[in-house]
Short mmCIF file of C-alpha atoms in Angstrom, two decimals:
data_model
loop_
_atom_site.label_atom_id
_atom_site.label_comp_id
_atom_site.label_asym_id
_atom_site.label_seq_id
_atom_site.Cartn_x
_atom_site.Cartn_y
_atom_site.Cartn_z
CA GLY A 11 27.31 76.75 146.92
CA ALA A 12 28.40 80.06 148.06
CA GLY A 13 30.88 80.27 144.43
CA VAL A 14 32.13 78.72 141.58
CA SER A 15 33.94 76.02 142.64
CA GLN A 16 35.79 74.00 140.22
CA SER A 17 37.17 70.72 140.31
CA PRO A 18 40.29 68.54 140.33
CA ARG A 19 42.28 72.14 141.50
CA TYR A 20 44.97 70.38 139.86
CA LYS A 21 45.85 67.36 137.59
CA VAL A 22 49.05 66.37 135.50
CA ALA A 23 48.01 63.48 133.09
CA LYS A 24 50.09 61.98 130.36
CA ARG A 25 50.22 63.97 126.63
CA GLY A 26 47.59 61.91 125.32
CA GLN A 27 45.91 60.58 128.34
CA ASP A 28 41.92 62.15 128.47
CA VAL A 29 41.37 64.64 130.82
CA ALA A 30 37.85 65.23 132.60
CA LEU A 31 37.47 69.60 134.30
CA ARG A 32 34.25 69.74 136.09
CA CYS A 33 32.77 72.71 136.93
CA ASP A 34 29.77 73.34 139.70
CA PRO A 35 28.40 76.75 139.13
CA ILE A 36 26.78 79.25 141.50
CA SER A 37 23.34 78.29 141.45
CA GLY A 38 20.14 79.11 139.78
CA HIS A 39 23.58 80.57 137.69
CA VAL A 40 21.99 80.24 134.30
CA SER A 41 25.19 80.84 131.76
CA LEU A 42 27.71 79.09 132.39
CA PHE A 43 31.62 79.50 130.06
CA TRP A 44 34.53 77.51 129.99
CA TYR A 45 38.17 80.30 129.22
CA GLN A 46 41.87 78.95 128.92
CA GLN A 47 44.27 79.97 131.11
CA ALA A 48 47.73 80.30 129.87
CA LEU A 49 50.52 81.06 132.08
CA GLY A 50 51.65 84.54 132.20
CA GLN A 51 48.43 85.61 129.42
CA GLY A 52 44.98 86.73 130.55
CA PRO A 53 42.10 83.99 129.65
CA GLU A 54 41.24 82.92 126.12
CA PHE A 55 37.14 81.94 125.71
CA LEU A 56 36.03 78.38 125.21
CA THR A 57 32.15 77.98 124.55
CA TYR A 58 28.78 79.66 126.58
CA PHE A 59 25.94 77.40 127.51
CA GLN A 60 23.23 78.89 128.41
CA ASN A 61 20.99 76.43 130.83
CA GLU A 62 21.35 72.88 129.05
CA ALA A 63 21.67 74.38 125.68
CA GLN A 64 25.47 75.47 124.44
CA LEU A 65 25.42 78.45 121.79
CA ASP A 66 28.74 78.52 121.89
CA LYS A 67 31.39 76.54 121.05
CA SER A 68 33.20 78.80 118.81
CA GLY A 69 36.76 79.28 120.90
CA LEU A 70 37.50 74.62 121.16
CA PRO A 71 40.83 74.23 119.92
CA SER A 72 40.31 71.65 118.14
CA ASP A 73 38.62 68.23 118.11
CA ARG A 74 39.36 66.67 121.27
CA PHE A 75 38.10 69.54 123.43
CA PHE A 76 34.49 68.73 124.09
CA ALA A 77 32.34 70.51 126.36
CA GLU A 78 28.78 69.31 128.65
CA ARG A 79 26.38 70.71 130.54
CA PRO A 80 23.59 68.00 130.01
CA GLU A 81 21.14 69.25 133.14
CA GLY A 82 21.65 72.87 132.87
CA SER A 83 24.02 73.33 135.44
CA VAL A 84 27.73 70.93 136.44
CA SER A 85 28.89 71.61 133.65
CA THR A 86 32.45 68.55 131.59
CA LEU A 87 35.40 69.68 129.93
CA LYS A 88 36.35 66.91 128.73
CA ILE A 89 39.71 66.92 126.21
CA GLN A 90 40.65 63.70 123.90
CA ARG A 91 44.83 62.65 124.05
CA THR A 92 46.30 65.13 125.72
CA GLN A 93 49.59 67.68 124.29
CA GLN A 94 52.13 69.49 125.82
CA GLU A 95 50.34 72.49 124.97
CA ASP A 96 46.46 71.74 126.42
CA SER A 97 48.99 73.63 129.63
CA ALA A 98 46.64 75.92 131.49
CA VAL A 99 44.69 76.72 133.47
CA TYR A 100 41.06 76.34 132.20
CA LEU A 101 38.69 78.05 133.73
CA CYS A 102 34.96 77.66 134.96
CA ALA A 103 32.48 81.24 134.77
CA SER A 104 28.74 81.19 135.93
CA SER A 105 26.52 84.38 135.48
CA PHE A 106 22.51 84.54 136.56
CA GLU A 107 21.26 85.37 133.63
CA HIS A 108 22.89 85.76 130.13
CA ARG A 109 22.39 89.41 129.62
CA TYR A 110 25.14 91.80 129.19
CA GLY A 111 25.60 93.54 132.29
CA ASN A 112 25.56 90.67 135.14
CA THR A 113 28.40 89.37 137.10
CA ILE A 114 29.83 87.54 135.77
CA TYR A 115 32.00 84.91 138.67
CA PHE A 116 35.25 83.64 137.95
CA GLY A 117 35.98 79.25 139.75
CA GLU A 118 40.06 78.82 140.52
CA GLY A 119 40.17 77.08 138.24
CA SER A 120 42.23 73.36 137.36
CA TRP A 121 45.71 73.78 136.57
CA LEU A 122 46.47 70.90 133.76
CA THR A 123 49.67 69.70 132.73
CA VAL A 124 50.16 67.79 130.55
CA VAL A 125 53.87 65.47 130.65
CA GLN B 99 48.36 91.84 116.64
CA LYS B 100 45.62 91.29 119.22
CA GLU B 101 42.59 92.35 119.13
CA VAL B 102 43.16 93.78 123.21
CA GLU B 103 45.96 94.54 124.66
CA GLN B 104 47.76 95.40 127.97
CA ASP B 105 51.57 95.81 129.07
CA PRO B 106 52.67 92.80 131.14
CA GLY B 107 54.23 94.65 133.29
CA PRO B 108 55.86 93.91 135.81
CA LEU B 109 54.72 97.22 137.62
CA SER B 110 55.33 98.60 140.85
CA VAL B 111 55.79 101.33 143.16
CA PRO B 112 55.25 102.42 146.73
CA GLU B 113 52.46 102.10 148.64
CA GLY B 114 50.50 105.53 149.00
CA ALA B 115 51.15 106.11 144.26
CA ILE B 116 48.47 106.66 142.11
CA VAL B 117 48.54 103.34 139.32
CA SER B 118 47.75 103.62 135.86
CA LEU B 119 46.89 101.40 134.40
CA ASN B 120 45.57 101.03 130.09
CA CYS B 121 44.79 98.18 127.91
CA THR B 122 43.87 99.63 123.87
CA TYR B 123 41.90 98.18 121.10
CA SER B 124 41.48 97.27 117.74
CA ASN B 125 37.89 96.61 117.36
CA SER B 126 34.85 98.74 116.67
CA ALA B 127 32.12 97.05 118.42
CA PHE B 128 33.78 95.80 122.24
CA GLN B 129 31.25 98.56 124.12
CA TYR B 130 30.68 96.60 127.19
CA PHE B 131 34.95 96.91 129.48
CA MET B 132 35.44 95.27 132.17
CA TRP B 133 38.53 95.02 134.32
CA TYR B 134 39.05 91.87 136.37
CA ARG B 135 41.50 92.26 139.23
CA GLN B 136 43.36 87.50 139.71
CA TYR B 137 45.29 87.19 142.58
CA SER B 138 48.10 84.25 142.71
CA ARG B 139 46.11 80.98 141.38
CA LYS B 140 42.55 82.24 141.69
CA GLY B 141 40.52 82.87 139.19
CA PRO B 142 39.46 86.74 138.43
CA GLU B 143 37.06 88.82 140.61
CA LEU B 144 35.54 91.39 138.82
CA LEU B 145 36.69 94.78 140.08
CA MET B 146 35.06 97.50 137.53
CA TYR B 147 32.87 97.43 134.12
CA THR B 148 32.00 100.72 132.37
CA TYR B 149 29.64 100.67 129.13
CA SER B 150 29.93 102.55 126.46
CA SER B 151 33.05 106.16 126.94
CA GLY B 152 32.87 108.20 130.24
CA ASN B 153 34.53 107.19 133.66
CA LYS B 154 33.09 105.42 136.53
CA GLU B 155 34.07 105.48 140.32
CA ASP B 156 34.23 103.21 142.90
CA GLY B 157 35.61 104.25 145.81
CA ARG B 158 39.61 103.46 144.98
CA PHE B 159 39.08 102.71 142.04
CA THR B 160 38.00 104.66 138.52
CA ALA B 161 37.74 103.06 135.50
CA GLN B 162 37.22 105.66 131.89
CA VAL B 163 36.60 104.56 128.96
CA ASP B 164 37.92 106.74 125.39
CA LYS B 165 35.62 104.94 122.19
CA SER B 166 37.18 106.96 120.11
CA SER B 167 40.76 106.38 121.19
CA LYS B 168 39.96 102.72 121.57
CA TYR B 169 42.02 103.24 125.12
CA ILE B 170 41.06 102.17 128.58
CA SER B 171 41.92 102.86 132.06
CA LEU B 172 41.65 102.06 135.74
CA PHE B 173 43.20 103.92 138.45
CA ILE B 174 43.50 103.05 142.08
CA ARG B 175 44.28 106.33 144.61
CA ASP B 176 45.70 105.49 147.41
CA SER B 177 47.09 102.17 146.59
CA GLN B 178 48.20 99.44 149.03
CA PRO B 179 49.60 96.07 149.45
CA SER B 180 46.54 93.70 149.08
CA ASP B 181 46.51 94.93 145.68
CA SER B 182 49.75 93.57 144.46
CA ALA B 183 47.79 90.95 142.49
CA THR B 184 47.21 90.76 138.56
CA TYR B 185 45.20 93.38 136.76
CA LEU B 186 43.10 91.63 133.33
CA CYS B 187 40.67 94.75 130.87
CA ALA B 188 38.62 92.33 128.77
CA MET B 189 35.54 93.40 126.99
CA SER B 190 32.75 91.92 125.00
CA ALA B 191 30.61 93.86 122.29
CA VAL B 192 27.12 91.93 121.89
CA ASN B 193 27.95 90.64 117.65
CA GLN B 194 30.19 89.07 119.47
CA GLY B 195 27.49 86.81 121.35
CA ALA B 196 26.36 87.59 125.21
CA GLN B 197 29.38 87.96 127.81
CA LYS B 198 31.96 86.69 125.24
CA LEU B 199 34.47 88.57 126.90
CA VAL B 200 37.72 89.69 124.75
CA PHE B 201 40.86 89.70 128.28
CA GLY B 202 43.84 91.68 127.92
CA GLN B 203 47.17 90.02 128.10
CA GLY B 204 46.81 91.24 132.70
CA THR B 205 49.44 93.49 133.65
CA ARG B 206 51.16 92.62 136.96
CA LEU B 207 51.68 95.08 139.81
CA THR B 208 53.37 94.86 143.01
CA ILE B 209 52.63 97.52 145.45
CA ASN B 210 55.81 97.77 147.92
CA PRO B 211 54.54 98.46 151.46
#
């Protein structure tokens, strides 16, 4: 596709509900990232994939958060038993290679509100 | 204290003014410095990328990095209403893993016609 595509764009979840957020990176991009952006804050790193391998998940805030990229393209971020503090924009990003200096392209984000 | 500090603003200036945005950081391992622009309800878009210290110019935008002071700046000349957005600085270090970015809080900028 022309850019990083994320769905759903907006999600309202009841506290305790499980949610799944999908990211479709730019075709051929090796690296894929998930970031969390709270209102009025900068994005914070969650996890990083190189192809299907999850090389860094140090930013995942708890074991309720799980990400996968089984075939090295589409990725899903799953949040189990959502809490109000999970309300944020979840940004997916991709880049062509894992070398420094490659442009990272962000999607428009999935806006999650937990009520 | 956060690794990257950025004044959230808001900053409001008249059209045509020179805008100065800046960030300070504490991690001396940061080597890659970026500025992103984020419009409301959109994802961040890369504006400028700089490696190590020095200046980089691209059209109306100039990025400066002073590693000795742990201070980076973005200057916008001849500012336009279309420049109204949130500007995020971001940094990364080799020892933190490939391209893992640490962002500032973002500065909300409004250019008044």
